[in-house]
Short mmCIF file of C-alpha atoms in Angstrom, two decimals:
data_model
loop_
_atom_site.label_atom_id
_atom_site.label_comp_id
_atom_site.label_asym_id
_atom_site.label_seq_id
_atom_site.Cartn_x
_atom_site.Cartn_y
_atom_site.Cartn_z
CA UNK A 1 0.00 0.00 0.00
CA UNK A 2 1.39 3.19 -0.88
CA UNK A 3 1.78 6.13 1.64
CA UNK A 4 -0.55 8.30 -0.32
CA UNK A 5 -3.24 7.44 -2.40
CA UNK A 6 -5.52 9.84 -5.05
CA UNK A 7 -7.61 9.18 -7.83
CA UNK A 8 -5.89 9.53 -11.05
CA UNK A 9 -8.88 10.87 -12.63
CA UNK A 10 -9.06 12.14 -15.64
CA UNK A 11 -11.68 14.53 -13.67
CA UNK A 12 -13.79 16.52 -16.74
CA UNK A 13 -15.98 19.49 -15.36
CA UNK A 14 -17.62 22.41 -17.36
CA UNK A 15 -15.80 25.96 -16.80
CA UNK A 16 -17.42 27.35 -14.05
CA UNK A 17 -17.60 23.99 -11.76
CA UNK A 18 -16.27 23.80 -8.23
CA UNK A 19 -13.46 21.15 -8.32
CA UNK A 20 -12.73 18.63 -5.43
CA UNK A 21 -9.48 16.51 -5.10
CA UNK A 22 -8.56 14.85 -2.84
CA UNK A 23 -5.91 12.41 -0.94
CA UNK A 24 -5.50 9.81 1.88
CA UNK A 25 -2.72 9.11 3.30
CA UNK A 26 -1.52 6.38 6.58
CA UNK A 27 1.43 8.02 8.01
CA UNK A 28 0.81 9.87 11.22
CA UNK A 29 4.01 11.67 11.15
CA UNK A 30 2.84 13.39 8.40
CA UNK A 31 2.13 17.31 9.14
CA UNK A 32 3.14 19.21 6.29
CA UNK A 33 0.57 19.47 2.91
CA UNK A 34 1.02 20.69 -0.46
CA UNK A 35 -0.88 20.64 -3.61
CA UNK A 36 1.20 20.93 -6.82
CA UNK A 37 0.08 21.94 -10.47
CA UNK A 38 2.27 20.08 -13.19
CA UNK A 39 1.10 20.95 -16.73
CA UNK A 40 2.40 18.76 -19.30
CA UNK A 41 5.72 18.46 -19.75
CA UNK A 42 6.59 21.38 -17.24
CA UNK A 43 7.68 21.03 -13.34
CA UNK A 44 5.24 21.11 -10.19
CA UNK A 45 4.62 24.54 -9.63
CA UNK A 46 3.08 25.10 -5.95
CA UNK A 47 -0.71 26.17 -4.95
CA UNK A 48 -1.14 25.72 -1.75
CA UNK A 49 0.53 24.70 1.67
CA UNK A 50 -0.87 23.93 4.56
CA UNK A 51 0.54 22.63 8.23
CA UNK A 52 -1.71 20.47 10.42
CA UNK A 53 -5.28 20.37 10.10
CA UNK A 54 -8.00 22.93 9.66
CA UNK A 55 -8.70 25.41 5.92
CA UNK A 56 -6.35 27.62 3.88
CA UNK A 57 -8.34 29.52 1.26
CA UNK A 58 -6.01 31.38 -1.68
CA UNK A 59 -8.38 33.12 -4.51
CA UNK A 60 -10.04 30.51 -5.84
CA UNK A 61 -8.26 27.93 -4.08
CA UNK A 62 -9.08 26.43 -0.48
CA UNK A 63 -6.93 23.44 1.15
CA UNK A 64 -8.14 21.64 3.88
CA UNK A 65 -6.57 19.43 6.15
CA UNK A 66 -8.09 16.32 8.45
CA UNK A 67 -5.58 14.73 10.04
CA UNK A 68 -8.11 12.53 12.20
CA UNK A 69 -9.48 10.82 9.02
CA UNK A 70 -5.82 10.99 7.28
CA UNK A 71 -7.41 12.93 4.20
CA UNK A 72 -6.36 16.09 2.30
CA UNK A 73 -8.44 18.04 0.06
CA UNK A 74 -8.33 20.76 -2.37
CA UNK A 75 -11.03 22.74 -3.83
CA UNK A 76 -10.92 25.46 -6.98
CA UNK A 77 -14.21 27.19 -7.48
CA UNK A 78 -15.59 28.63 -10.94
CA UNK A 79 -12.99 26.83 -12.77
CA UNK A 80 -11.28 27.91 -15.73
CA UNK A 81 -10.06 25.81 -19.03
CA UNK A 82 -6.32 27.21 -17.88
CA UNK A 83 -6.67 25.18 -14.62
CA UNK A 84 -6.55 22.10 -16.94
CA UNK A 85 -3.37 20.33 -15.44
CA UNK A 86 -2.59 17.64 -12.91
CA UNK A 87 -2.62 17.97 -9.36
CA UNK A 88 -0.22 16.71 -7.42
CA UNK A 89 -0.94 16.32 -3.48
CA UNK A 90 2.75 16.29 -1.63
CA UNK A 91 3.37 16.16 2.39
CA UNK A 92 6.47 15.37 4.80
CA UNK A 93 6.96 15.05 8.73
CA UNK A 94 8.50 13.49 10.88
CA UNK A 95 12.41 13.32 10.78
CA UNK A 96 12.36 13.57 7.68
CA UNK A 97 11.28 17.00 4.90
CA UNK A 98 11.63 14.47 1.53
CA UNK A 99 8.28 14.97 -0.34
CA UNK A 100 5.75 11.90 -0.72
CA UNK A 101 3.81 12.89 -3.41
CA UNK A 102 0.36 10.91 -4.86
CA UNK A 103 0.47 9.71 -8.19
CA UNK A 104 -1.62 13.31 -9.36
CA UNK A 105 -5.15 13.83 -10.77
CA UNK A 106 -5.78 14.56 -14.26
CA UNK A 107 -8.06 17.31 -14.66
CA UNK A 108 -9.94 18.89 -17.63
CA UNK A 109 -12.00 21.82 -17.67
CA UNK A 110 -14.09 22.31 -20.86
CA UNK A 111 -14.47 25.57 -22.16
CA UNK B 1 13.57 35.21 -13.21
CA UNK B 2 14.77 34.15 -9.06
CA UNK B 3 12.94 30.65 -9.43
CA UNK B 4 15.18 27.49 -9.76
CA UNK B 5 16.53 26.85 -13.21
CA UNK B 6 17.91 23.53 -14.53
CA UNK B 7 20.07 22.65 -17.28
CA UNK B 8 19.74 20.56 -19.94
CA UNK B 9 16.01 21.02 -20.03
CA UNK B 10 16.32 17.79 -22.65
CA UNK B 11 18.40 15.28 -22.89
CA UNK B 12 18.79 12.23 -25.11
CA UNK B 13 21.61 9.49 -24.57
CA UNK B 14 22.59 6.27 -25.97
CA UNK B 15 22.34 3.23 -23.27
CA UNK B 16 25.90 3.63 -21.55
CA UNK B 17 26.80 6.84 -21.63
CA UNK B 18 27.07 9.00 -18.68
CA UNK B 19 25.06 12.39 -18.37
CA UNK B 20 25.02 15.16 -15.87
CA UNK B 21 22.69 17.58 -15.16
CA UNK B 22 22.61 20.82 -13.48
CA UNK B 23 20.55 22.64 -10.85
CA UNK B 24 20.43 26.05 -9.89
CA UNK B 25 18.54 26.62 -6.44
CA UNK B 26 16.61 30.17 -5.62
CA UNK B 27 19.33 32.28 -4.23
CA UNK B 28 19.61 31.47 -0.51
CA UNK B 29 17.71 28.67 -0.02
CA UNK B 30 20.15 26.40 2.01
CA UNK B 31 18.24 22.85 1.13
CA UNK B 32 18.35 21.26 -2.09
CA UNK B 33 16.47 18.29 -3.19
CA UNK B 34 16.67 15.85 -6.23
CA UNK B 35 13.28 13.93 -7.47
CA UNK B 36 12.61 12.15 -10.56
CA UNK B 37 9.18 11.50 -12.14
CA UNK B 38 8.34 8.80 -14.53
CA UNK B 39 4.88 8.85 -16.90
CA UNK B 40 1.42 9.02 -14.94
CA UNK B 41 3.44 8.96 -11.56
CA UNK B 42 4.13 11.43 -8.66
CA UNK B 43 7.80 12.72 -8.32
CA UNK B 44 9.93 10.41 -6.12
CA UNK B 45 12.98 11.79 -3.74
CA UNK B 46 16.12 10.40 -4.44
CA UNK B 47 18.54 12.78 -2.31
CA UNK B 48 18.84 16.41 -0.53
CA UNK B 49 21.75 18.56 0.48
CA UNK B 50 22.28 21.11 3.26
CA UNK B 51 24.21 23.79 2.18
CA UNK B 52 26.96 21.12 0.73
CA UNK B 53 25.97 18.40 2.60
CA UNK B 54 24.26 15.55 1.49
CA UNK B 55 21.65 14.19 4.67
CA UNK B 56 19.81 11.89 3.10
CA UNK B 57 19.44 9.59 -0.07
CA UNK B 58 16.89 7.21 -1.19
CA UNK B 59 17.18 3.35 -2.19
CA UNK B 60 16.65 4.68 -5.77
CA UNK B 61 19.66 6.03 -5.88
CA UNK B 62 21.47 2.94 -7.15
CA UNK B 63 25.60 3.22 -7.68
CA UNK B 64 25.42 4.76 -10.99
CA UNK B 65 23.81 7.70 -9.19
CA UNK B 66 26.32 10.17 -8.08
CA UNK B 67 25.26 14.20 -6.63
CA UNK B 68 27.21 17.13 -5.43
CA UNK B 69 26.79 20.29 -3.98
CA UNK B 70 29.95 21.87 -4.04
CA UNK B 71 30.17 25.43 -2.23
CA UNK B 72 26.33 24.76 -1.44
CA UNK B 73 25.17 26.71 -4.07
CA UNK B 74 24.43 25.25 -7.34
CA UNK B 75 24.05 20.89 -7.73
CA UNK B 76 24.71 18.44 -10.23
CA UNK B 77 23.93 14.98 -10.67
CA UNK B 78 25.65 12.63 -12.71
CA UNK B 79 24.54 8.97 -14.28
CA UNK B 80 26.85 6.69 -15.46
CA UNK B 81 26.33 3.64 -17.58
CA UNK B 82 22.53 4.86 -18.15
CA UNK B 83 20.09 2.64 -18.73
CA UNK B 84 16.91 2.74 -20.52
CA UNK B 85 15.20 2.07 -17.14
CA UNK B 86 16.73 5.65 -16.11
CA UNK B 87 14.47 7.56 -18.85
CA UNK B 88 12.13 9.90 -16.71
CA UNK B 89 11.93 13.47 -15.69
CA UNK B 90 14.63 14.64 -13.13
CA UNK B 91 13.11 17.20 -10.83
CA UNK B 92 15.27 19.77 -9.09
CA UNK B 93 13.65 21.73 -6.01
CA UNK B 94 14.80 24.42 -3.24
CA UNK B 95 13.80 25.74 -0.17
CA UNK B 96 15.22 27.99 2.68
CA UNK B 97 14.73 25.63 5.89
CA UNK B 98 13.65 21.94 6.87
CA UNK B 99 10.23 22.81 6.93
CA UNK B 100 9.12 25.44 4.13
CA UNK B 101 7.84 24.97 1.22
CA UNK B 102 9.89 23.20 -2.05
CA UNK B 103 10.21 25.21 -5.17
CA UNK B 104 10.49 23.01 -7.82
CA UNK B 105 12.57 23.81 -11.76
CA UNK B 106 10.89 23.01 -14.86
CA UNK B 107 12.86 19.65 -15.08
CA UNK B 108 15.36 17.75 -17.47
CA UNK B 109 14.07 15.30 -19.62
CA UNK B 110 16.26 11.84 -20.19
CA UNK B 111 15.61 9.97 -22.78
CA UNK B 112 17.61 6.87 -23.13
CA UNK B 113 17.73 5.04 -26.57
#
C-alpha cells in the first residue's frame, strides 16, 4: 500500500464547476501538505501549503486538512479551461522533509 | 527570473553513456532536493543537500547515481552507464529551511535510446 493514495482521474468538469481533489494518506508523522500543479511536460509549480489540520483559502483555491481521518483536500471554485493540469498532493513530517507525493489527478476543464 | 533553473532542459543518450545535469537553487535557499518523475506517476525523492551536505538519499539512488553540492550553491547529478530504465523526468527543487515549502525547476528530460 502506498503512503498516499488519489484518484488519477481524468476529472472533466464544465468551466465554471467547483473542483474537489482529494488524498489519503496512513502516516501519522505526516504534518506538512502541499498541492502541486504540473502541466504537461513542465515542473510542479506550488498552490497551496498547509501545516496540520483545519482550511487555507487562496483566490479561488481552499486546502483543507483532516488529520483525524488521514485525508487532504483541495477545492478550486468557478474553474477555468487554464486550470486544466494535474494535481499533485505532496506532504512530509517526521524526521524527515523528503516529499511523498500521490500519483496526481488529471483534470480537464471544458471551455 | 529568481525561481530554480535547470540545465539541460532535454536530454537524449545512448544506453551507456554517462550524463550530468545541473541545478540552480533560488538564491539562498540552504536545502536542495533531487526527485525524478516517470509517466502518470508522482515525483519520487532520491537525495537532498544542506548547504553542501548531502543528509539523506533514497534506495533509488542505485551506484550509478552520483550528486554534489559543491560550495552549497548550485548541484549536479551525474549517471553513469545509463540505462533505458533511467528515462524519466529529473526534478530539481529548493527551499530555505527543513520545513518550508519546495520550489520546484521546470525539469530535465532523459531519454535513453
Amino acid at each position: 500500500q502506498k503512503e498516499v493514495e488519489q484518484d488519477p482521474g481524468p476529472l472533466s468538469v464544465p468551466e465554471g464547476a467547483i473542483v474537489s481533489l482529494n488524498c489519503t494518506y496512513s502516516n501519522s508523522a505526516f504534518q506538512y501538505f502541499m498541492w502541486y500543479r504540473q502541466y504537461s511536460r513542465k515542473g510542479p509549480e506550488l498552490l497551496m501549503y498547509t501545516y496540520s489540520s483545519g482550511n487555507k483559502e487562496d483566490g479561488r483555491f481552499t486546502a483543507q486538512v483532516d488529520k483525524s481521518s488521514k485525508y487532504i483536500s483541495l477545492f478550486i471554485r468557478d474553474s477555468q479551461p487554464s486550470d486544466s493540469a494535474t494535481y499533485l498532493c505532496a506532504m512530509f513530517g517526521g524526521a524527515t522533509n523528503k516529499l511523498i507525493f500521490g500519483t496526481g489527478t488529471l483534470l480537464a476543464v471544458q471551455p | 527570473d529568481t525561481g530554480v533553473s535547470q540545465n539541460p532542459r532535454h536530454k537524449i543518450t545512448k544506453r551507456g553513456q554517462n550524463v550530468t545535469f545541473r541545478c540552480d537553487p533560488i538564491s539562498e535557499h540552504n536545502r536542495l532536493y533531487w526527485y525524478r518523475q516517470t509517466l502518470g506517476q508522482g515525483p519520487e525523492f532520491l537525495t537532498y543537500f544542506q548547504n553542501e551536505a548531502q543528509l539523506e538519499k533514497s534506495r533509488l539512488l542505485s551506484d550509478r547515481f552520483s550528486a554534489e553540492r559543491p560550495k552549497g550553491s548550485f548541484s549536479t547529478l551525474e549517471i553513469q552507464r545509463t540505462e533505458q530504465g533511467d528515462s524519466a523526468m529529473y526534478l530539481c527543487a529548493s527551499s530555505f529551511g527543513n520545513k518550508d515549502e519546495q520550489y520546484f525547476g521546470p525539469g530535465t528530460r532523459l531519454t535513453v535510446t
